[in-house]
PDB file of C-alpha atoms in Angstrom:
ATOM      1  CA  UNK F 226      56.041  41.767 -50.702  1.00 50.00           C
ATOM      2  CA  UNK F 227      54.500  39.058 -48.935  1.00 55.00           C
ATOM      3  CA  UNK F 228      50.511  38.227 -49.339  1.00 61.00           C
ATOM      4  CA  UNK F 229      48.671  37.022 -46.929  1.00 67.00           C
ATOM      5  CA  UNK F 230      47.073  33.704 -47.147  1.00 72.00           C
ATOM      6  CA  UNK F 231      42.971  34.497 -47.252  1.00 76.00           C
ATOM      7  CA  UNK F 232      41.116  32.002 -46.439  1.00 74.00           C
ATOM      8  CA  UNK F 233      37.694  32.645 -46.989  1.00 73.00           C
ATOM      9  CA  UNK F 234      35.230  30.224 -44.946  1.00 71.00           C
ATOM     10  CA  UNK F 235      31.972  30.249 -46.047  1.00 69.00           C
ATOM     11  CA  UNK F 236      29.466  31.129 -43.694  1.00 67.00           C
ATOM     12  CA  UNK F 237      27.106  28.327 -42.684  1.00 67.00           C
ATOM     13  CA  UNK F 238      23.867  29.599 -42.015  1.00 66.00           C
ATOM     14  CA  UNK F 239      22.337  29.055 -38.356  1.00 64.00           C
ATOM     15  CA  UNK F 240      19.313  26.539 -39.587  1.00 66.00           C
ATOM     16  CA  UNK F 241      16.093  27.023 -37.633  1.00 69.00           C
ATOM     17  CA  UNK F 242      15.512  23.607 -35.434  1.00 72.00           C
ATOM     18  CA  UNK F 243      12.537  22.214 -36.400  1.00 77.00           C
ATOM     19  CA  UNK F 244      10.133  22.231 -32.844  1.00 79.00           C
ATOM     20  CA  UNK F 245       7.351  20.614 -34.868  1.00 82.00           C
ATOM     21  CA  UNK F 246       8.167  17.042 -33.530  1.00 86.00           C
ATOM     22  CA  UNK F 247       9.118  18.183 -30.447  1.00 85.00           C
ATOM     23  CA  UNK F 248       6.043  19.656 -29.876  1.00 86.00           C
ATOM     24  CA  UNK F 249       4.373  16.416 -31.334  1.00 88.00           C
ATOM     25  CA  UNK F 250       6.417  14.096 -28.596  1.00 89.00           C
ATOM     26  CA  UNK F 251       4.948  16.710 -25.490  1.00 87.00           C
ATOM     27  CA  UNK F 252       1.525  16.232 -26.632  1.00 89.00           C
ATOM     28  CA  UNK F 253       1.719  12.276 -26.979  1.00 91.00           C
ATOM     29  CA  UNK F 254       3.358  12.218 -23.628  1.00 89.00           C
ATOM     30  CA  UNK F 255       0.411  14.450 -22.190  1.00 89.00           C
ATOM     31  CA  UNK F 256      -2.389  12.253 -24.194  1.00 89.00           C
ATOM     32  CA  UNK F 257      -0.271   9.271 -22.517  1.00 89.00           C
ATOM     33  CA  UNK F 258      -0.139  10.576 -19.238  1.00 87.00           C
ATOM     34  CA  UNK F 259      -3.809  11.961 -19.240  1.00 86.00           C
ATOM     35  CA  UNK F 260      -5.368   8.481 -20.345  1.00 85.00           C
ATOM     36  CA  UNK F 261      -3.457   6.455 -17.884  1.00 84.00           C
ATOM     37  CA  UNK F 262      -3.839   8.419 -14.728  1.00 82.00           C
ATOM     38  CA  UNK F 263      -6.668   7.806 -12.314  1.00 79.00           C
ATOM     39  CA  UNK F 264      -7.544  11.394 -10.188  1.00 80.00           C
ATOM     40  CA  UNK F 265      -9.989   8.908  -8.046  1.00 81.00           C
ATOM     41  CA  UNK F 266      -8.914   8.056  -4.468  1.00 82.00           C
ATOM     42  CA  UNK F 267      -9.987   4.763  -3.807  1.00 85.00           C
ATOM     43  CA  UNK F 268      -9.840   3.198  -0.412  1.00 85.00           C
ATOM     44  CA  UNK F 269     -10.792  -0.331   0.885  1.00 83.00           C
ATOM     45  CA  UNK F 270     -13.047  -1.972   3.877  1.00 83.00           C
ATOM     46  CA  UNK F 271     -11.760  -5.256   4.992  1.00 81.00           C
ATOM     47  CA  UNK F 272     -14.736  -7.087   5.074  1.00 80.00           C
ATOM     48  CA  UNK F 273     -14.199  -9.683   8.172  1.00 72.00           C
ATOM     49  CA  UNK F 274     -14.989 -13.476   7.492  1.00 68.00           C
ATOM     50  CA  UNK F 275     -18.632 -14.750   8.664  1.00 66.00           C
ATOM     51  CA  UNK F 276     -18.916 -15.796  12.289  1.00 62.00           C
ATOM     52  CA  UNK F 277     -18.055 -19.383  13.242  1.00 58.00           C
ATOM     53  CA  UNK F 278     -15.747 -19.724   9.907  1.00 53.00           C
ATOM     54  CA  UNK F 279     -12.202 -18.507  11.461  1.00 51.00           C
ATOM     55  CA  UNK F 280     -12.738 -14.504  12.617  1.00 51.00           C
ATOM     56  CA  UNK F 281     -11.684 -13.619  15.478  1.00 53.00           C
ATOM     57  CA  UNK F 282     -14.320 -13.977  18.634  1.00 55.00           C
ATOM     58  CA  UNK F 283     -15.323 -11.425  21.196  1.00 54.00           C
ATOM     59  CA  UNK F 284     -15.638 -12.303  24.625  1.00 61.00           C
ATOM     60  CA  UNK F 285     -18.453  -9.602  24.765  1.00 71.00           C
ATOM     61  CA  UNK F 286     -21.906 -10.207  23.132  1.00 82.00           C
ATOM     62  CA  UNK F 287     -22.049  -9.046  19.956  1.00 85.00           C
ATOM     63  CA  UNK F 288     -23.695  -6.057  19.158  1.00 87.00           C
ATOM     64  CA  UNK F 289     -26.542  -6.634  16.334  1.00 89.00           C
ATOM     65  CA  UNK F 290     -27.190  -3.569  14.201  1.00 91.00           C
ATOM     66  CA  UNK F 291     -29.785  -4.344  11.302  1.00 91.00           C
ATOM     67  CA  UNK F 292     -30.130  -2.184   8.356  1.00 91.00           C
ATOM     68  CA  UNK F 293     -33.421  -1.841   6.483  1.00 89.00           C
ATOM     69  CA  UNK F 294     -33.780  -1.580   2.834  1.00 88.00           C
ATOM     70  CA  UNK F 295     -34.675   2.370   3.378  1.00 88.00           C
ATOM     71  CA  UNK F 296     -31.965   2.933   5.324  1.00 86.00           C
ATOM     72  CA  UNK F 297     -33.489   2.499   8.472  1.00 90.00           C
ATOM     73  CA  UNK F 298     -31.546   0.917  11.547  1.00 91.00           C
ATOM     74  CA  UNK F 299     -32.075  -0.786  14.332  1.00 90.00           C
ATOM     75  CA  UNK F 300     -30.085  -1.880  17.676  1.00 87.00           C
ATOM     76  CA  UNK F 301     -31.161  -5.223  19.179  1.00 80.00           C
ATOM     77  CA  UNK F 302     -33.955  -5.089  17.424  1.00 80.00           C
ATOM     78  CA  UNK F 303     -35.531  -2.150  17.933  1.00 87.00           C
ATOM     79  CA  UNK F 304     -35.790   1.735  15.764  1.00 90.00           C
ATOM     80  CA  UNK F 305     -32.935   3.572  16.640  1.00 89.00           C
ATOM     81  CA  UNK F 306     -31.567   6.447  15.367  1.00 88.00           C
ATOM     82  CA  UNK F 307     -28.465   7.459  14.276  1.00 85.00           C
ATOM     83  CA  UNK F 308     -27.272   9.494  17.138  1.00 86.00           C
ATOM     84  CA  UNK F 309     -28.489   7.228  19.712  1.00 88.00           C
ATOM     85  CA  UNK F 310     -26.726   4.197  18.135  1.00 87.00           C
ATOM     86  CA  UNK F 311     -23.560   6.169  17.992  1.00 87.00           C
ATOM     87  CA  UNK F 312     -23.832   7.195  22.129  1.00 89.00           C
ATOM     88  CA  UNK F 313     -24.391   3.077  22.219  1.00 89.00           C
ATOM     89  CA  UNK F 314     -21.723   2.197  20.399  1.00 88.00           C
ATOM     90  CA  UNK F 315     -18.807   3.879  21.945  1.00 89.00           C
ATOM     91  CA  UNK F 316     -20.198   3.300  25.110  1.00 90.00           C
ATOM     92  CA  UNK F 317     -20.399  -0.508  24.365  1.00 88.00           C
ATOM     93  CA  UNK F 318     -16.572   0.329  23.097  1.00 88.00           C
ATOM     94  CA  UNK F 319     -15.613   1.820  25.965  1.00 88.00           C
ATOM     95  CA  UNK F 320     -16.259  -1.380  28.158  1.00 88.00           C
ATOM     96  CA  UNK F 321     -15.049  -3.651  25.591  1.00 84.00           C
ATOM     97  CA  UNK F 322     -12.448  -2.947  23.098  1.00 80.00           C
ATOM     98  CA  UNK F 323     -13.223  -5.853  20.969  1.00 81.00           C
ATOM     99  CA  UNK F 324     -16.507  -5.058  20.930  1.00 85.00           C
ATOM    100  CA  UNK F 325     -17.690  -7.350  17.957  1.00 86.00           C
ATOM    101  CA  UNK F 326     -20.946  -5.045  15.802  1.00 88.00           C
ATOM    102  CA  UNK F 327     -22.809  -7.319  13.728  1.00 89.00           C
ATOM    103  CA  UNK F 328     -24.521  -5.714  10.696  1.00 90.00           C
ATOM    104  CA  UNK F 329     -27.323  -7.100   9.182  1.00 91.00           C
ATOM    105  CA  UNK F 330     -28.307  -5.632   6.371  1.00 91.00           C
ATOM    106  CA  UNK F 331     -31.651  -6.695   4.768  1.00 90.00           C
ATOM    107  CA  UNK F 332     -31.380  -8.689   1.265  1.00 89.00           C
ATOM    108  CA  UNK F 333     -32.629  -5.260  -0.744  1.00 90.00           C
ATOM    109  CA  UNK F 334     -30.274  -2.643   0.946  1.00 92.00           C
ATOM    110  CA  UNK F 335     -27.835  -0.903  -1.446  1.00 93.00           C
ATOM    111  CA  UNK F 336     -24.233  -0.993  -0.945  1.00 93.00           C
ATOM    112  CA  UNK F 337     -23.880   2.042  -0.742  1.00 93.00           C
ATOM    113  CA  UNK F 338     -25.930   2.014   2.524  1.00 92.00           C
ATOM    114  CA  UNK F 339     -23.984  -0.451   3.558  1.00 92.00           C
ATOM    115  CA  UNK F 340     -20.676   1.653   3.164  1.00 91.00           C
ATOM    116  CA  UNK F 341     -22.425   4.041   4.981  1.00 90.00           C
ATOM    117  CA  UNK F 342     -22.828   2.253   7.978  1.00 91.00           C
ATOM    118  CA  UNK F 343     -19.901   0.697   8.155  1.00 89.00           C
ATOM    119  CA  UNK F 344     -18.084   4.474   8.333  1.00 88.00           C
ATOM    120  CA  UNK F 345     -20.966   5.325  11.104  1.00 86.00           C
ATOM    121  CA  UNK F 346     -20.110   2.478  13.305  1.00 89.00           C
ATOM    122  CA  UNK F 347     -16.060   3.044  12.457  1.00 88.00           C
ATOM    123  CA  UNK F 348     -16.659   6.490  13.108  1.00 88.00           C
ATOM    124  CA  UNK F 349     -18.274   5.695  16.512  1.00 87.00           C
ATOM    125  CA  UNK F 350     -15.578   3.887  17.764  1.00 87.00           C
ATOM    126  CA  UNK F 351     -16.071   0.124  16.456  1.00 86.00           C
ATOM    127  CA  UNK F 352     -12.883  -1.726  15.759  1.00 83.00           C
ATOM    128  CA  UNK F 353     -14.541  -5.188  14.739  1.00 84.00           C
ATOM    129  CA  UNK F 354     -17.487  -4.938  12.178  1.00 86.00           C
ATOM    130  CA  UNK F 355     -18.869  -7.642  10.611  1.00 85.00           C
ATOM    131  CA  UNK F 356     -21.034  -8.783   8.230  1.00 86.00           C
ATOM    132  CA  UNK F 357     -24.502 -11.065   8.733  1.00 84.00           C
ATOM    133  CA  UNK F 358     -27.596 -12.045   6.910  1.00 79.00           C
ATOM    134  CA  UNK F 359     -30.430 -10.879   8.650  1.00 73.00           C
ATOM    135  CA  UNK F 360     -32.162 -13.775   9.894  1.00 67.00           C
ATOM    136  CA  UNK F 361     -35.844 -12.676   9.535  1.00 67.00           C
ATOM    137  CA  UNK F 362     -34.984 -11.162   5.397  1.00 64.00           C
ATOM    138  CA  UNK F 363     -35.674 -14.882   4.344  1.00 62.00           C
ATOM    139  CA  UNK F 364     -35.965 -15.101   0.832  1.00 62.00           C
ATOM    140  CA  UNK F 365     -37.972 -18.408  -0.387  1.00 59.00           C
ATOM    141  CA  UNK F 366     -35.874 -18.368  -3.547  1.00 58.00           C
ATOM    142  CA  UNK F 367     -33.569 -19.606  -1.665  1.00 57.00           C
ATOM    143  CA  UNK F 368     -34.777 -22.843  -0.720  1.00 54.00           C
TER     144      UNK F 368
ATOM    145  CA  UNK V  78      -5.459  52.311 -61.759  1.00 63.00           C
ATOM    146  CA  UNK V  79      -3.168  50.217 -59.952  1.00 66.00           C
ATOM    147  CA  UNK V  80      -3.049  49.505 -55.987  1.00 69.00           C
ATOM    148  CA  UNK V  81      -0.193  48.565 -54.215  1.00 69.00           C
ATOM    149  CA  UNK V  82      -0.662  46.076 -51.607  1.00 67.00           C
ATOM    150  CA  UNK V  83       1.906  45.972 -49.065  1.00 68.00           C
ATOM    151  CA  UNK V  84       2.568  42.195 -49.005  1.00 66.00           C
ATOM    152  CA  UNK V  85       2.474  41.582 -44.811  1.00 67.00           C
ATOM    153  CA  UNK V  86       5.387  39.111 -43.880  1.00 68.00           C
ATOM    154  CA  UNK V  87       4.520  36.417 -42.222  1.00 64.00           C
ATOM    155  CA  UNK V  88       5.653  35.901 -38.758  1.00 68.00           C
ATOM    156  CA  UNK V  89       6.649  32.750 -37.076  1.00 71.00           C
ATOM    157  CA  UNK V  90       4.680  32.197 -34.282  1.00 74.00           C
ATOM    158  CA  UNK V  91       6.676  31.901 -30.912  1.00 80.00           C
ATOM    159  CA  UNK V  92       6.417  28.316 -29.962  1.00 79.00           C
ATOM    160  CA  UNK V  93       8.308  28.219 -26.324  1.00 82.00           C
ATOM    161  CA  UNK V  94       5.282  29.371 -24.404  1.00 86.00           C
ATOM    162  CA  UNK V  95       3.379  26.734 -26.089  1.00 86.00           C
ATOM    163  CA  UNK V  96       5.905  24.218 -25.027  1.00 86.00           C
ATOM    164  CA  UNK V  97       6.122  25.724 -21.482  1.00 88.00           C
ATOM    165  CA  UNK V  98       2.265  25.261 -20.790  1.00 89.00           C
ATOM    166  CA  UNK V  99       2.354  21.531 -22.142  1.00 87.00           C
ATOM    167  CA  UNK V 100       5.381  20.644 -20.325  1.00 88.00           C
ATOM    168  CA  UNK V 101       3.238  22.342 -17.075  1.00 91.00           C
ATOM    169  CA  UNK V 102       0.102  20.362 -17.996  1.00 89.00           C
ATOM    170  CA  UNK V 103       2.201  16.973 -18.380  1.00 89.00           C
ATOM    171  CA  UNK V 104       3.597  18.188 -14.435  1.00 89.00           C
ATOM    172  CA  UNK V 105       0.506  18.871 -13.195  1.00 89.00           C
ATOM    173  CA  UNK V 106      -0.937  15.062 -14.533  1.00 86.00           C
ATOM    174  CA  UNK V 107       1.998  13.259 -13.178  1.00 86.00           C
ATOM    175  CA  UNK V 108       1.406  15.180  -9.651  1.00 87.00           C
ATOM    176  CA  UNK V 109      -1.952  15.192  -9.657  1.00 84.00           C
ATOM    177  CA  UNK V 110      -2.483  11.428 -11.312  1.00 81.00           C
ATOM    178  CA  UNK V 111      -2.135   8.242 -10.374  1.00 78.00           C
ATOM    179  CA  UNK V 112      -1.523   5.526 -12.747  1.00 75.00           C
ATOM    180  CA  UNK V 113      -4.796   4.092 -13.298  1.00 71.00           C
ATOM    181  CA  UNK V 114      -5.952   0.985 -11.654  1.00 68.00           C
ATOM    182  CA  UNK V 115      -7.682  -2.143 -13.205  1.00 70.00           C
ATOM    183  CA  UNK V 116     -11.330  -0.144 -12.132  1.00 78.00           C
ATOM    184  CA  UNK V 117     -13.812  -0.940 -14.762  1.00 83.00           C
ATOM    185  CA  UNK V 118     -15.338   2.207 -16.151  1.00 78.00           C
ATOM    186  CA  UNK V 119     -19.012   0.837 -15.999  1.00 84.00           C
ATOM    187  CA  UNK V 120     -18.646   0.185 -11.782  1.00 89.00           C
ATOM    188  CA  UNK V 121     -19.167   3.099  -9.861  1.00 90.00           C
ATOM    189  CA  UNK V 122     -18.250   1.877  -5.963  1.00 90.00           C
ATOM    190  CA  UNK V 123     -19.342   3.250  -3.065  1.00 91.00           C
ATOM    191  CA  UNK V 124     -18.185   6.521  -1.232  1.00 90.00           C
ATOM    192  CA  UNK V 125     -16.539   6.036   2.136  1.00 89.00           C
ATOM    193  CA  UNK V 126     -15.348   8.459   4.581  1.00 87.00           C
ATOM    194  CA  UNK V 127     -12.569   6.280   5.744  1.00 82.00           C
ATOM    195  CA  UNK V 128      -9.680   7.658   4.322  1.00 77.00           C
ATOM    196  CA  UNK V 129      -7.773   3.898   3.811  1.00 78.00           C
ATOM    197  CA  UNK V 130      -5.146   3.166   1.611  1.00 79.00           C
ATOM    198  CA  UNK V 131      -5.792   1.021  -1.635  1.00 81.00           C
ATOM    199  CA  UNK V 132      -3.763  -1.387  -1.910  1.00 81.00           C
ATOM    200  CA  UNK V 133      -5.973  -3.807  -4.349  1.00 75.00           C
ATOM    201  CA  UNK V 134      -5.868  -7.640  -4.732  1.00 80.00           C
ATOM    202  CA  UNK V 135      -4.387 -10.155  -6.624  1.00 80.00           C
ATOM    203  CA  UNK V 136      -7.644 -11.230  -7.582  1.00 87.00           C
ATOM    204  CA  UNK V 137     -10.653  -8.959  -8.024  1.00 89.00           C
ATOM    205  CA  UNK V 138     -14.117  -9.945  -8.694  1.00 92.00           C
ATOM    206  CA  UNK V 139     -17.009  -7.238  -9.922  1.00 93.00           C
ATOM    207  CA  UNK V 140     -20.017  -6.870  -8.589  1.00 94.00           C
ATOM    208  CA  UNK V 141     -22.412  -5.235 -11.298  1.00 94.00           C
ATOM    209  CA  UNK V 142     -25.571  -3.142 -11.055  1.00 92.00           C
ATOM    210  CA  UNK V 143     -27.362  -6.183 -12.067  1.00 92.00           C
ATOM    211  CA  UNK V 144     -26.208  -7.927  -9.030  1.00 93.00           C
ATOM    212  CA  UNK V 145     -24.439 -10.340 -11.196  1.00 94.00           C
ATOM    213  CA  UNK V 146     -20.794 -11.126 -10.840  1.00 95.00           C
ATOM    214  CA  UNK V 147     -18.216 -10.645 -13.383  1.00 93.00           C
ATOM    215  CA  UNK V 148     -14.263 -11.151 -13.669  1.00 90.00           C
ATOM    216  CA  UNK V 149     -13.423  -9.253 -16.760  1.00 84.00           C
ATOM    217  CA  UNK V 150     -15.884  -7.737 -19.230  1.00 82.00           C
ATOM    218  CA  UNK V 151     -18.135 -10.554 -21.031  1.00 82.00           C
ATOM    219  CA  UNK V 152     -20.595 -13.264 -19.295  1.00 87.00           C
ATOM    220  CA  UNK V 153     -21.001 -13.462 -15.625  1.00 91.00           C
ATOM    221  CA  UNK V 154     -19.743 -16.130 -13.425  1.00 92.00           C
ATOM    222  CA  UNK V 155     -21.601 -17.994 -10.768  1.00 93.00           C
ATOM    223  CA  UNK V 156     -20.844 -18.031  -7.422  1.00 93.00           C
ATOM    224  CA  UNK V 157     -19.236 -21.212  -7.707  1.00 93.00           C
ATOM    225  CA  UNK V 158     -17.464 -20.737 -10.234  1.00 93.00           C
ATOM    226  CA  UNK V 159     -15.329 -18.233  -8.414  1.00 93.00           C
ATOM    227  CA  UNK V 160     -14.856 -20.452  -5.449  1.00 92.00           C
ATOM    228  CA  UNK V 161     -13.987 -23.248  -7.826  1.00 92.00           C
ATOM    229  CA  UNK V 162     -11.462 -20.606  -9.719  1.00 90.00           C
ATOM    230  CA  UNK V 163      -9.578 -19.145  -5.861  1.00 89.00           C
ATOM    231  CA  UNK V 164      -9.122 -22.665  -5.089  1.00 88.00           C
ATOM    232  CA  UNK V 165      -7.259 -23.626  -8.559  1.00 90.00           C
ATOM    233  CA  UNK V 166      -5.591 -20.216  -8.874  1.00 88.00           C
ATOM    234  CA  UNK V 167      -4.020 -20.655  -5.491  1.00 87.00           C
ATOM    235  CA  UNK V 168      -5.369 -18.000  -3.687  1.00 87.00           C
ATOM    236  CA  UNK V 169      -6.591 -20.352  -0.979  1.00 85.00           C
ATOM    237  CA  UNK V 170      -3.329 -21.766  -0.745  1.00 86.00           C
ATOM    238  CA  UNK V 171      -1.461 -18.586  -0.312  1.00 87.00           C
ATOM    239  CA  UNK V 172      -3.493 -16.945   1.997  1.00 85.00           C
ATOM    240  CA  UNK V 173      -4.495 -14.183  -0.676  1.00 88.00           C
ATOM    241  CA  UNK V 174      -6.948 -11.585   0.077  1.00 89.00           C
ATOM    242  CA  UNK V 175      -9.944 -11.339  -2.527  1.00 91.00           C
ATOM    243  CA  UNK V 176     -10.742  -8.021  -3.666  1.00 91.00           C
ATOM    244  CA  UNK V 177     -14.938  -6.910  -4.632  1.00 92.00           C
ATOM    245  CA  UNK V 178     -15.555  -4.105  -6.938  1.00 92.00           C
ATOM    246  CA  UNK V 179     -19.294  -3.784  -6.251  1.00 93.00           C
ATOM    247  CA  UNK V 180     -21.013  -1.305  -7.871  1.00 94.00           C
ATOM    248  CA  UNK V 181     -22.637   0.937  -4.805  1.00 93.00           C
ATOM    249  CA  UNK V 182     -26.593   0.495  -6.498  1.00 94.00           C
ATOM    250  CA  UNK V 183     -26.167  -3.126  -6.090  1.00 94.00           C
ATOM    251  CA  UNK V 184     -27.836  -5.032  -3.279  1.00 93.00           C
ATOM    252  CA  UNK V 185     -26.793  -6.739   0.239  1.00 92.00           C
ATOM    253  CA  UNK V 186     -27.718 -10.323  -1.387  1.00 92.00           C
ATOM    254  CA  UNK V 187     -25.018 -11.077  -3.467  1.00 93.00           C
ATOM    255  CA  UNK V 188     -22.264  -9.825  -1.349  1.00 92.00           C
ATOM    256  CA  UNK V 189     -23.139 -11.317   2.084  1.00 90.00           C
ATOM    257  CA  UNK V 190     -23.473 -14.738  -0.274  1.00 91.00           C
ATOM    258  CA  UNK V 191     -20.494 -13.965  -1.973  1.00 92.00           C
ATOM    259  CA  UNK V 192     -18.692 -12.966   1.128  1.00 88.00           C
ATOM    260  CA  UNK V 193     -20.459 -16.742   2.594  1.00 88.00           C
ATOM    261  CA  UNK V 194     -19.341 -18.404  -0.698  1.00 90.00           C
ATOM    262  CA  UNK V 195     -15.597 -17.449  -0.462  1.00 90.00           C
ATOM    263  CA  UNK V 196     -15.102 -18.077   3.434  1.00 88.00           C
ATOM    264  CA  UNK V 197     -16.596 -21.419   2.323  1.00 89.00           C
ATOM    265  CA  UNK V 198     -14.105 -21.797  -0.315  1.00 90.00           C
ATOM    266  CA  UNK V 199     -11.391 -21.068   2.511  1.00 88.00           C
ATOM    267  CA  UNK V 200     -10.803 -17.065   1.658  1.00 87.00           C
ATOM    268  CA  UNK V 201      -9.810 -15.099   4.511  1.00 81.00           C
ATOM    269  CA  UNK V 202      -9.643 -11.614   3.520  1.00 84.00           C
ATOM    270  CA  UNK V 203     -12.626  -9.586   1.080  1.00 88.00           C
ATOM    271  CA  UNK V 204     -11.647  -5.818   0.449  1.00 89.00           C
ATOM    272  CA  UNK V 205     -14.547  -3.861  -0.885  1.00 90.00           C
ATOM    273  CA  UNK V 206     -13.386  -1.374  -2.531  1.00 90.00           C
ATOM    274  CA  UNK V 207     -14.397   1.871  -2.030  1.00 89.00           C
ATOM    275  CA  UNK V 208     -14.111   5.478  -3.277  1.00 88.00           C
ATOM    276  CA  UNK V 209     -12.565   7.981  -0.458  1.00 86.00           C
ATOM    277  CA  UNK V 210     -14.869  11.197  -0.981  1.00 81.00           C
ATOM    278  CA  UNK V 211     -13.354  12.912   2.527  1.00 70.00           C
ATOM    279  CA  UNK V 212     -14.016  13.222   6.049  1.00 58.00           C
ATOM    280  CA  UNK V 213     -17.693  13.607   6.884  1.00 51.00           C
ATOM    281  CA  UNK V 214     -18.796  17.142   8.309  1.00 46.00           C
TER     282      UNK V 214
END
């Protein structure tokens, strides 16, 4: 009579993994990832040197756009408004593509209005913007 | 009199869709997200149409709501200061642009002198930096 060998393995018992750090890991990374992202899109305006310290000249006149503290603008000098300055604009573009556009905006004026304008003339057509003090927003603390 | 309570077994609670909707959420931030930017929280900069690409500075300067200027959080710095600081940092030298984080409620004055003070100092290139808020209607 022959017996059989038995072997008898004893069962190991499936163990439950533990998700608790897992889950602890994920919600770090999240925290991580929500505190170092920006959902902002920034851009940039290239603001070009002053006139007379290395920019680039136009052979055209330049174009002198002032911008009041309100918000108010004027072309040459005198009230314009928005529309109008845009039909001037591209037209002065259209002759000249290097159209130089001075803006002069007035000591108090936000720059935010500034921003503005700057789109409104890109918008219009002007490739070269630049930046001026307006010579008649003289402030005496200054001297 | 004695009353039976059925003791109620507690269940584990399923834990995969948990993980499912944070792993979707961590997605979605990573898509969605960019990694954030030296911006200062306090500077709000001005919207802009002008759908440009960031691509920041080496050196950025803030421009406060106070209209003073500022290079990390702390005292201001003076005009000259700065153009003493992009002339010993090598920025000059290099032909570095300078990037302005101007908040949009400050005023023309201190950037057009700013703008005066580093073309002075030999600075070619300001960005202002700006916050794209799409096309205009």
């Amino acid at each position: 009579m022959s017996q059989a060998l038995q072997i008898t393995r004893a069962r190991r018992k499936n163990p439950m993994m533990g998700l608790t750090p897992l889950i602890d890991m994920i919600f770090l990374l999240l925290l991580f990832f929500l505190l170092g992202s920006d959902f902002v899109s920034y851009g940039q305006s290239r603001l070009a040197p002053p006139r007379g310290t290395g920019g680039s000249e136009s052979a055209s006149q330049p174009a002198i756009v002032t911008l009041s503290e309100a918000g108010k603008l004027h072309w040459n000098g005198a009230p314009v408004s928005s529309e109008k300055l845009a039909q001037d604009v591209a037209a002065l573009v259209a002759r000249h593509d290097d159209q130089l556009v001075v803006l002069m905006p007035a000591g108090a004026a936000e720059v935010q209005k500034i921003s503005d304008t700057l789109d409104f003339l890109v918008e219009a057509g002007a490739a070269s913007i630049t930046l001026e003090r307006d010579v008649f927003d003289i402030d005496l603390a200054d001297f | 009199m004695k009353i039976n309570r059925q003791r109620r077994e507690i269940k584990s609670i399923d834990l995969l869709p948990l993980i499912n909707v944070v792993f979707l959420l961590i997605l979605f931030v990573l898509i969605a997200g960019r990694p954030t930017t030296n911006h200062p929280q306090q500077i709000e900069v001005a919207t802009s149409t002008q759908d440009s690409e960031y691509t920041g500075a080496a050196f950025a300067v803030w421009l406060k709501q106070d209209d003073m200027f500022y290079l990390s959080e702390g005292e201001s710095v003076t005009l000259g200061e700065l153009a003493d600081y992009v002339k010993s940092a090598g920025i000059v030298e290099q032909g570095l642009p300078v990037e302005l984080i101007a908040d949009r409620r400050a005023h023309a004055k201190p950037l057009l002198a700013f703008r005066a003070a580093m073309a002075k100092a030999g600075v070619g290139e300001i960005r202002l930096k700006t916050q794209y808020e799409g096309a205009a209607q």
